[in-house]
Short mmCIF file of C-alpha atoms in Angstrom, two decimals:
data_model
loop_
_atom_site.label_atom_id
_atom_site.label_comp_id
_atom_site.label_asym_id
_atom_site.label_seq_id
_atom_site.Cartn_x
_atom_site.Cartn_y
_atom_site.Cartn_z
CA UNK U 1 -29.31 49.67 41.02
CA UNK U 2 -27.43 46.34 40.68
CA UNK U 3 -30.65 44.44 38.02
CA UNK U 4 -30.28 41.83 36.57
CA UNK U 5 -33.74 41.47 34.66
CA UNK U 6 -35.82 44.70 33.14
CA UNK U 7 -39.77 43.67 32.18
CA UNK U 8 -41.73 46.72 30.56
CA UNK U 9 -44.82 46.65 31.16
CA UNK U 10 -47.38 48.46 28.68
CA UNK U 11 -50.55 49.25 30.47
CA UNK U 12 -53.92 49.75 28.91
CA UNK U 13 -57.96 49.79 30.46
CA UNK U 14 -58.20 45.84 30.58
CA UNK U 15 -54.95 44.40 29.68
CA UNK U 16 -51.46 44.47 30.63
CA UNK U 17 -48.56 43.59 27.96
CA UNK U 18 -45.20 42.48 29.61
CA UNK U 19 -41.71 41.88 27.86
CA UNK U 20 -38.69 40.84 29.51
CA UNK U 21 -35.20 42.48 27.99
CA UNK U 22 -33.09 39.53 26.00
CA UNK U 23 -29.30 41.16 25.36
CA UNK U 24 -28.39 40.16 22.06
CA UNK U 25 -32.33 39.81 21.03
CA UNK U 26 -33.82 42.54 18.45
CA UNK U 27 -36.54 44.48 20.56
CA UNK U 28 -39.81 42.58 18.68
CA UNK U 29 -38.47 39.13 19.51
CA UNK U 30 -38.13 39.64 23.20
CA UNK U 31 -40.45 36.83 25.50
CA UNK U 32 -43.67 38.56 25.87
CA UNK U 33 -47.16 37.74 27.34
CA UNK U 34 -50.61 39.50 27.44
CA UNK U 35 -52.44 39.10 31.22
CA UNK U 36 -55.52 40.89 32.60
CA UNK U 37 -55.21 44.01 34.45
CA UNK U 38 -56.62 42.82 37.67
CA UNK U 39 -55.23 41.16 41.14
CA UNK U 40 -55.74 37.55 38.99
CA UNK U 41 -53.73 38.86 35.42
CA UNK U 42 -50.96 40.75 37.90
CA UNK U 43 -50.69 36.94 39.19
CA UNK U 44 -50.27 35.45 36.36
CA UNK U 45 -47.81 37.84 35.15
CA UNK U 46 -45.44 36.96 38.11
CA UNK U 47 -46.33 33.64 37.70
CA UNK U 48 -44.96 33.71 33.62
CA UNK U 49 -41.97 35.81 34.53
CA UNK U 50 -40.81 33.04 37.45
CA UNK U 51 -41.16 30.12 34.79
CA UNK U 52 -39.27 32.91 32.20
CA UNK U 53 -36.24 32.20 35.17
CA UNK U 54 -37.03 35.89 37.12
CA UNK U 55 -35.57 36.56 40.55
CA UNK U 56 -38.22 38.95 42.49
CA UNK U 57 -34.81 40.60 43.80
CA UNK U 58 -32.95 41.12 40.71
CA UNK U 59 -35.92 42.52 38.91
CA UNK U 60 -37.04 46.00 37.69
CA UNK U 61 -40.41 46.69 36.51
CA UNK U 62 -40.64 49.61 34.36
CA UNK U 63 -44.69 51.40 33.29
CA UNK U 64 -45.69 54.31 32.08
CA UNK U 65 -47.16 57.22 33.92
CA UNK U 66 -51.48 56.10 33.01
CA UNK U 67 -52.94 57.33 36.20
CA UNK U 68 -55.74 55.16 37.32
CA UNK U 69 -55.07 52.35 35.24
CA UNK U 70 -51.97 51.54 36.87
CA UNK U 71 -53.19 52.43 40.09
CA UNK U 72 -53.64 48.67 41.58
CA UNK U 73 -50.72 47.44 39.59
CA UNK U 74 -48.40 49.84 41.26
CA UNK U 75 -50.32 48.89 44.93
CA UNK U 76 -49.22 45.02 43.97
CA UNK U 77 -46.05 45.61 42.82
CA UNK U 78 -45.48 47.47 46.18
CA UNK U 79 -46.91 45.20 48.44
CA UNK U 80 -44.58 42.52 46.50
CA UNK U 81 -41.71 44.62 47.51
CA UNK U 82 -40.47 44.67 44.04
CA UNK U 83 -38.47 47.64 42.21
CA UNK U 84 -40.07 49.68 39.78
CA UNK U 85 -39.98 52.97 38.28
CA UNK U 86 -42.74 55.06 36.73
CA UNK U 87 -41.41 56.10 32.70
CA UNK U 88 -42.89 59.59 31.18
CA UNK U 89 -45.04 58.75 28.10
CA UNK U 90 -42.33 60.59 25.88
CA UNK U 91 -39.84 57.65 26.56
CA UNK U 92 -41.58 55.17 24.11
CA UNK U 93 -43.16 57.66 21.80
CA UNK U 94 -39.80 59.09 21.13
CA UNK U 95 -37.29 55.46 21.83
CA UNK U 96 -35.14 55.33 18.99
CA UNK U 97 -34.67 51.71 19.10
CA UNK U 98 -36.42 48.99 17.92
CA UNK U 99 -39.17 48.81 14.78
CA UNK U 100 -41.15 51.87 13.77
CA UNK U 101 -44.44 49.95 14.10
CA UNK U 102 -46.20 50.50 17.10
CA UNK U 103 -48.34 47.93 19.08
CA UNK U 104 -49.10 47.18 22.84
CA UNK U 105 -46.39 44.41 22.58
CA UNK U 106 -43.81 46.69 21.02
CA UNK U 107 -44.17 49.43 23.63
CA UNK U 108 -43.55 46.90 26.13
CA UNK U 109 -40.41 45.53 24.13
CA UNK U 110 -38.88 48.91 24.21
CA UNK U 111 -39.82 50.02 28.33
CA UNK U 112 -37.76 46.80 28.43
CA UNK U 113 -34.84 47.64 26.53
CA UNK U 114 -35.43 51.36 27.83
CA UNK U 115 -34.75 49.66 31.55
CA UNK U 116 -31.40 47.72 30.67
CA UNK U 117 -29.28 50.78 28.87
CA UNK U 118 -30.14 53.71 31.29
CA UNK U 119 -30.16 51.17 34.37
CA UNK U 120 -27.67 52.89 37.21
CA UNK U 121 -28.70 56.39 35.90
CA UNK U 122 -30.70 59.47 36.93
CA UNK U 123 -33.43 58.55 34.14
CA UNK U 124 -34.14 55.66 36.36
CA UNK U 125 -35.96 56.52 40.00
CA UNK U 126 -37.10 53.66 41.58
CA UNK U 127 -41.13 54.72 42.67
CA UNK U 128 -42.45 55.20 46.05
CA UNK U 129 -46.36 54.74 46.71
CA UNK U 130 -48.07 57.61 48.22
CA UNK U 131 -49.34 57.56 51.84
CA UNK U 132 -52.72 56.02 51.77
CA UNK U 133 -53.99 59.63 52.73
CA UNK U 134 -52.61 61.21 49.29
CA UNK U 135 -54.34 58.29 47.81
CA UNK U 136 -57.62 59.09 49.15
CA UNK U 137 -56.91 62.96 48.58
CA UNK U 138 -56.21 62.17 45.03
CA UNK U 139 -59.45 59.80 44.87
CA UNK U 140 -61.70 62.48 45.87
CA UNK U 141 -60.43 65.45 44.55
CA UNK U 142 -61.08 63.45 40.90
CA UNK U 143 -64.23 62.71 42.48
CA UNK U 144 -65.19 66.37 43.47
CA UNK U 145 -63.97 67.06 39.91
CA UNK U 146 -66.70 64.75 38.30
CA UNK U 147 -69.39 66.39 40.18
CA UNK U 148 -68.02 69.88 39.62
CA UNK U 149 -68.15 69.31 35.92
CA UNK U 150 -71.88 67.83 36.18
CA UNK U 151 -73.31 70.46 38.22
CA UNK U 152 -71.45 73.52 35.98
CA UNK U 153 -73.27 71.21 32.67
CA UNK U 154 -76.83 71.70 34.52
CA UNK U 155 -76.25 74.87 34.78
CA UNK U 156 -75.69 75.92 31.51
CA UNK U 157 -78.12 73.88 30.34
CA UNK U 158 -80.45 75.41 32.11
CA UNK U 159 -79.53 79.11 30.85
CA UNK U 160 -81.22 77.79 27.54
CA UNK U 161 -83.66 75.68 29.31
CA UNK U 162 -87.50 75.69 26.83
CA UNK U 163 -89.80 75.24 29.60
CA UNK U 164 -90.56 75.73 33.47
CA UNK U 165 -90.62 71.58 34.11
CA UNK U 166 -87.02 71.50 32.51
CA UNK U 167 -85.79 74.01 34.49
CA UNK U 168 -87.52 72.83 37.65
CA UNK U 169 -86.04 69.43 36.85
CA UNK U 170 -82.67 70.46 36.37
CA UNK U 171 -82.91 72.72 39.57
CA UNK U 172 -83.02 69.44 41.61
CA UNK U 173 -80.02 67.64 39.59
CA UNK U 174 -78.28 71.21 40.59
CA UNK U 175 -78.93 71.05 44.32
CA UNK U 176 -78.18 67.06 44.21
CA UNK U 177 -74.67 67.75 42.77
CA UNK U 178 -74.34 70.37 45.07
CA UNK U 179 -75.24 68.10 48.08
CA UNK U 180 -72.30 65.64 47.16
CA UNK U 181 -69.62 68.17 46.39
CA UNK U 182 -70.40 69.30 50.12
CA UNK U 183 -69.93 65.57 51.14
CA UNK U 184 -67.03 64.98 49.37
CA UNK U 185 -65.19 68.19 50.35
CA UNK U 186 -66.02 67.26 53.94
CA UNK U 187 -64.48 63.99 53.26
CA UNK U 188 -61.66 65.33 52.33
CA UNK U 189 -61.44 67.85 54.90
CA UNK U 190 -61.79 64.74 57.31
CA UNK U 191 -58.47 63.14 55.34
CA UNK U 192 -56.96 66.23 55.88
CA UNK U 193 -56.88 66.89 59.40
CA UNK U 194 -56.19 63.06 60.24
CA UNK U 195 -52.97 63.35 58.12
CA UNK U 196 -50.67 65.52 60.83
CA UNK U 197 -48.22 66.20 57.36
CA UNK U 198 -50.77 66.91 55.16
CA UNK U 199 -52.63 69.20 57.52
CA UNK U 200 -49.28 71.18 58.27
CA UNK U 201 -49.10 71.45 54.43
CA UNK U 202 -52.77 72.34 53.98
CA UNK U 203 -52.07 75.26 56.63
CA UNK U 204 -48.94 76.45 54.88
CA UNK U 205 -50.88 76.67 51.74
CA UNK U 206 -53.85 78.40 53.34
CA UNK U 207 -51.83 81.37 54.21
CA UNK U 208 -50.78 82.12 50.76
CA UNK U 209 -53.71 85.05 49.32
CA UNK U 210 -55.66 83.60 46.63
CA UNK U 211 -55.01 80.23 47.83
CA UNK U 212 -57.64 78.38 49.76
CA UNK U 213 -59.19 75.33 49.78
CA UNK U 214 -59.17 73.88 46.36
CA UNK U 215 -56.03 74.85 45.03
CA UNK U 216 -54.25 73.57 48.10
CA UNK U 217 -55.71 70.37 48.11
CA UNK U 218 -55.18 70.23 44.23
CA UNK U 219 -51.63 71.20 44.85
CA UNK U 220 -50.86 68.19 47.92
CA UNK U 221 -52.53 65.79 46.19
CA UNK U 222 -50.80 66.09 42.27
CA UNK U 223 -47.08 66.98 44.06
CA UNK U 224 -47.94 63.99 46.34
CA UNK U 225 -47.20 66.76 49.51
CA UNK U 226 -44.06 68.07 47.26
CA UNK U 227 -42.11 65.18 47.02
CA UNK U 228 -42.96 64.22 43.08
CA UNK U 229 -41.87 67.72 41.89
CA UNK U 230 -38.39 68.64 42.83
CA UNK U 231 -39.37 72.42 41.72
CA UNK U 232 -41.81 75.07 41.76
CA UNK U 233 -41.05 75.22 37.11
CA UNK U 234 -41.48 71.67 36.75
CA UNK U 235 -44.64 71.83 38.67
CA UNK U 236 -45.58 74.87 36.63
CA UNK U 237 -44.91 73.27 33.32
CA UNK U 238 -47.12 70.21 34.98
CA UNK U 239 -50.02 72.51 35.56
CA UNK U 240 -49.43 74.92 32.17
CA UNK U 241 -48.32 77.75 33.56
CA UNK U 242 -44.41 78.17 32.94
CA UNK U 243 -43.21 78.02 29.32
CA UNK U 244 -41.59 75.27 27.37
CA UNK U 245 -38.43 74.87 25.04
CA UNK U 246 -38.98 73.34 21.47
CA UNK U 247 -35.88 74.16 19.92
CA UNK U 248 -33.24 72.33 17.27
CA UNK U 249 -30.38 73.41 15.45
CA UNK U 250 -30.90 76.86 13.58
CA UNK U 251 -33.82 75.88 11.92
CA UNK U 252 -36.60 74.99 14.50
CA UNK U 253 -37.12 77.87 16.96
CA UNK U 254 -40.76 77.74 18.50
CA UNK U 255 -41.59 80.24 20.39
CA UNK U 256 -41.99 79.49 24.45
CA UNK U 257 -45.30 78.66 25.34
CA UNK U 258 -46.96 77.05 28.33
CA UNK U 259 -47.60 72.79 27.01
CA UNK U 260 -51.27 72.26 26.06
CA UNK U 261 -51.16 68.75 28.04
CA UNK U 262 -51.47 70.25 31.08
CA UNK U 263 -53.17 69.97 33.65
CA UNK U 264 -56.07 72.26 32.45
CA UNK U 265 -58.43 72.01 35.82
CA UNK U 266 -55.96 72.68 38.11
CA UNK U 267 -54.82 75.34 35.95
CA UNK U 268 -58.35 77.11 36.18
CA UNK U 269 -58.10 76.33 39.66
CA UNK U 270 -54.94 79.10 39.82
CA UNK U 271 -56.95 81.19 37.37
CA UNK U 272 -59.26 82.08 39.99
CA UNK U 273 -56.69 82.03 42.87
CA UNK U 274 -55.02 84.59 40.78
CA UNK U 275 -57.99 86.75 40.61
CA UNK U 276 -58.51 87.17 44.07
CA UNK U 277 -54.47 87.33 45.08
CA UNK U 278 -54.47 90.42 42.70
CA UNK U 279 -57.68 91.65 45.09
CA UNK U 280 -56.34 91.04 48.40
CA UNK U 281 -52.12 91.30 48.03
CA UNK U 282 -50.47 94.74 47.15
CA UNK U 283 -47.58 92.94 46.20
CA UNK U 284 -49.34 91.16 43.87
CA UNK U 285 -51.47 93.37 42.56
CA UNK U 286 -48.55 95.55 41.27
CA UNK U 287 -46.71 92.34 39.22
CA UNK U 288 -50.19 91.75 37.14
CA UNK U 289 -50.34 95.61 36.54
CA UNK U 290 -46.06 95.84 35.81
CA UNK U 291 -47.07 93.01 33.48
CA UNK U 292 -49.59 94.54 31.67
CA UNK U 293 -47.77 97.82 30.93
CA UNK U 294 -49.86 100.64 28.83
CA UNK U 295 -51.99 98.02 27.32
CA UNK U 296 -54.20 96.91 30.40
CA UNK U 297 -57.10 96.38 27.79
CA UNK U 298 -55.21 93.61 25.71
CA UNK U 299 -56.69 90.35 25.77
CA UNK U 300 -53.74 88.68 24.97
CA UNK U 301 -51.48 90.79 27.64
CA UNK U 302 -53.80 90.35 30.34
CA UNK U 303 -53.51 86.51 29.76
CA UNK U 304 -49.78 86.94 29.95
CA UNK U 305 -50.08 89.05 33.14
CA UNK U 306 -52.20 86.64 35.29
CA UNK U 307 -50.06 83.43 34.09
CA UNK U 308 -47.72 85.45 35.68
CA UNK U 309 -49.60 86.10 38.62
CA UNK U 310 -50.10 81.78 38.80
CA UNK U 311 -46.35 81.28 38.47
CA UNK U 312 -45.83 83.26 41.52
CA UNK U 313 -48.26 81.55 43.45
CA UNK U 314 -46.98 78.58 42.31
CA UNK U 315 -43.70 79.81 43.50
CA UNK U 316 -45.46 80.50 46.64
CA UNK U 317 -46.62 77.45 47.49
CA UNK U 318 -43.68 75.77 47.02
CA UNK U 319 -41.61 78.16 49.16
CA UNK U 320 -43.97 78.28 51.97
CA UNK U 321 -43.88 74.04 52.13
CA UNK U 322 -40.32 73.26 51.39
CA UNK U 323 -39.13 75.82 54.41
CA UNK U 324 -42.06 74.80 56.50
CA UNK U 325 -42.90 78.67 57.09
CA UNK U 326 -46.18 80.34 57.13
CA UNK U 327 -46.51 82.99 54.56
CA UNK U 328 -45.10 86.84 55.87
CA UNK U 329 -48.23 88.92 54.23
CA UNK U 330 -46.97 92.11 52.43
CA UNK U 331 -48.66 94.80 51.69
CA UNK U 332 -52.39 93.23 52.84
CA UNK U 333 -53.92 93.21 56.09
CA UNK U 334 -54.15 89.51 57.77
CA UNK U 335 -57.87 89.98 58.95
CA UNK U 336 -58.59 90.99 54.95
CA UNK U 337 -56.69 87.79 53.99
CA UNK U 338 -58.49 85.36 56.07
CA UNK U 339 -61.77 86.95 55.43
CA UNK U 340 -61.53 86.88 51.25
CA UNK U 341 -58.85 83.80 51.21
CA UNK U 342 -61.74 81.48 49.83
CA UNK U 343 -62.59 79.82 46.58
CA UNK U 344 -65.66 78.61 44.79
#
């Protein structure tokens, strides 16, 4: 990429904090302003960098991965038909240059500085929106989430409920909750088939034991139909399910362990996929018992062995999509499959 101007932009709830690279200029004295983080402040923000001496062409916009709070940014920038890349949180937590003090404007500074000295390399990929379909998969899958989460909190509440009218009451917040998940899932099952890609996907996915309809639509929308994960490990790591390095020198050794900022719904999600791949596949059934060896009664073992089991649908999932094949069943009858292949 042939840039000629790198703004970092630090994005929070209400506010946006932009800094344009100056070579020559310390990081905390680059030109910086604070706008809104709404159609007006993303404006204004073009509006400051053009009087700065910006060229829309010769620019690259640089944010950090904040999921819904860069959501309409992202849609303007692309509808602007402007560069810009998406950065990993890690790159300003861990940027060596610059002050030590840390500060909306700072972060900016150094997404800025970030953008100039690894321009041309493979630590900058310009981002591509989704399809509007994988952003209305994503929308209501956090939305079917929500009400998930409410309805499971009624219920437990009403395991310890201290009278009839409490329980009654939260019976009707139950059925509610369960009314909209129904609505939502159709809606997405509506997005679904309308999508020809994501419905060939979806298919793919389905024919995969233990996988059905939440962990495929989980799986299209956060791999953006497998084009944001280059891998069935990074994707893994993503979701907490494949180990990760921390290592340095001869002194710092950690052992490997899955990351505990993972995704940790979608990773329940393929804890009960799991469950029911070990019930229906042969195959499948003999990894998680290979796995646990002669201590099947281990706690710790049998959460090795079915973190196992995930990895290898994970493995699945991404086989079955990037060769576009439906899923040869071994060792499991197909009318078995498509009779248990569902999910709560």
């Amino acid at each position: 990429m042939n840039k000629n101007w790198f703004i970092g932009i630090d994005v929070s709830k209400k506010t946006l904090d932009a800094s344009i690279f100056v070579a020559g200029e310390v990081i905390n004295k680059f030109p910086h302003v604070q706008v809104r983080n709404d159609k007006q402040g993303f404006k204004d923000l073009f509006r400051w960098a053009k009087e700065q001496g910006m060229k829309t062409k010769d620019t690259l916009f640089g944010l950090e991965f904040t999921g819904y709070y860069s959501d309409a940014l992202e849609q303007f920038l692309t509808k602007k038909q402007v560069s810009y890349t998406m950065l990993p949180t890690t790159v300003v937590k861990h940027y060596q240059r610059g002050p030590h003090d840390k500060n909306d404007k700072i972060d900016s500074a150094k997404i800025a500085d970030y953008l100039f000295r690894f321009n041309g390399t493979e630590c900058i990929k310009l981002r591509v929106l989704p399809s509007k379909a994988l952003q209305q998969l994503k929308d209501l899958k956090s939305e079917r989430k929500f009400l998930v989460q409410q309805r499971v909190a009624c219920e437990n509440r009403q395991k310890v409920a201290k009278s009839k009218s409490e329980e009654k009451h939260l019976q009707k917040l139950i059925d509610l909750y369960k009314a909209e998940i129904e609505q939502v899932e159709q809606q997405i099952a509506d997005v679904i088939v309308q999508d020809e890609e994501i419905y060939t996907t979806y298919r793919l996915l389905n024919s995969i034991p233990g996988i059905g309809f939440v962990n495929a639509v989980n799986t299209i929308a956060n791999t953006q139909n497998f084009t944001a994960f280059e891998t069935a490990r990074q994707y893994a790591k993503y979701v907490g399910v494949a180990p990760s390095e921390h290592s340095s020198g001869t002194s710092v050794q950690w052992r490997r362990r899955p990351s505990p900022h993972a995704d940790l719904q979608a990773k329940a999600d393929l804890s009960m996929a799991a469950l029911h791949a070990i019930e229906l596949s042969a195959e499948i059934r003999q990894l998680y018992e290979r796995k646990l060896g002669n201590k099947p009664k281990d706690k710790d073992i049998q959460k090795k062995a079915l973190n196992a089991v995930k990895f290898k649908l994970v493995r699945e999932m991404f086989s079955v999509a990037k060769r576009a094949r439906i899923f040869e069943l071994r060792g499991l009858d197909k009318a078995q499959a498509e009779t248990h292949n569902t999910e709560e």
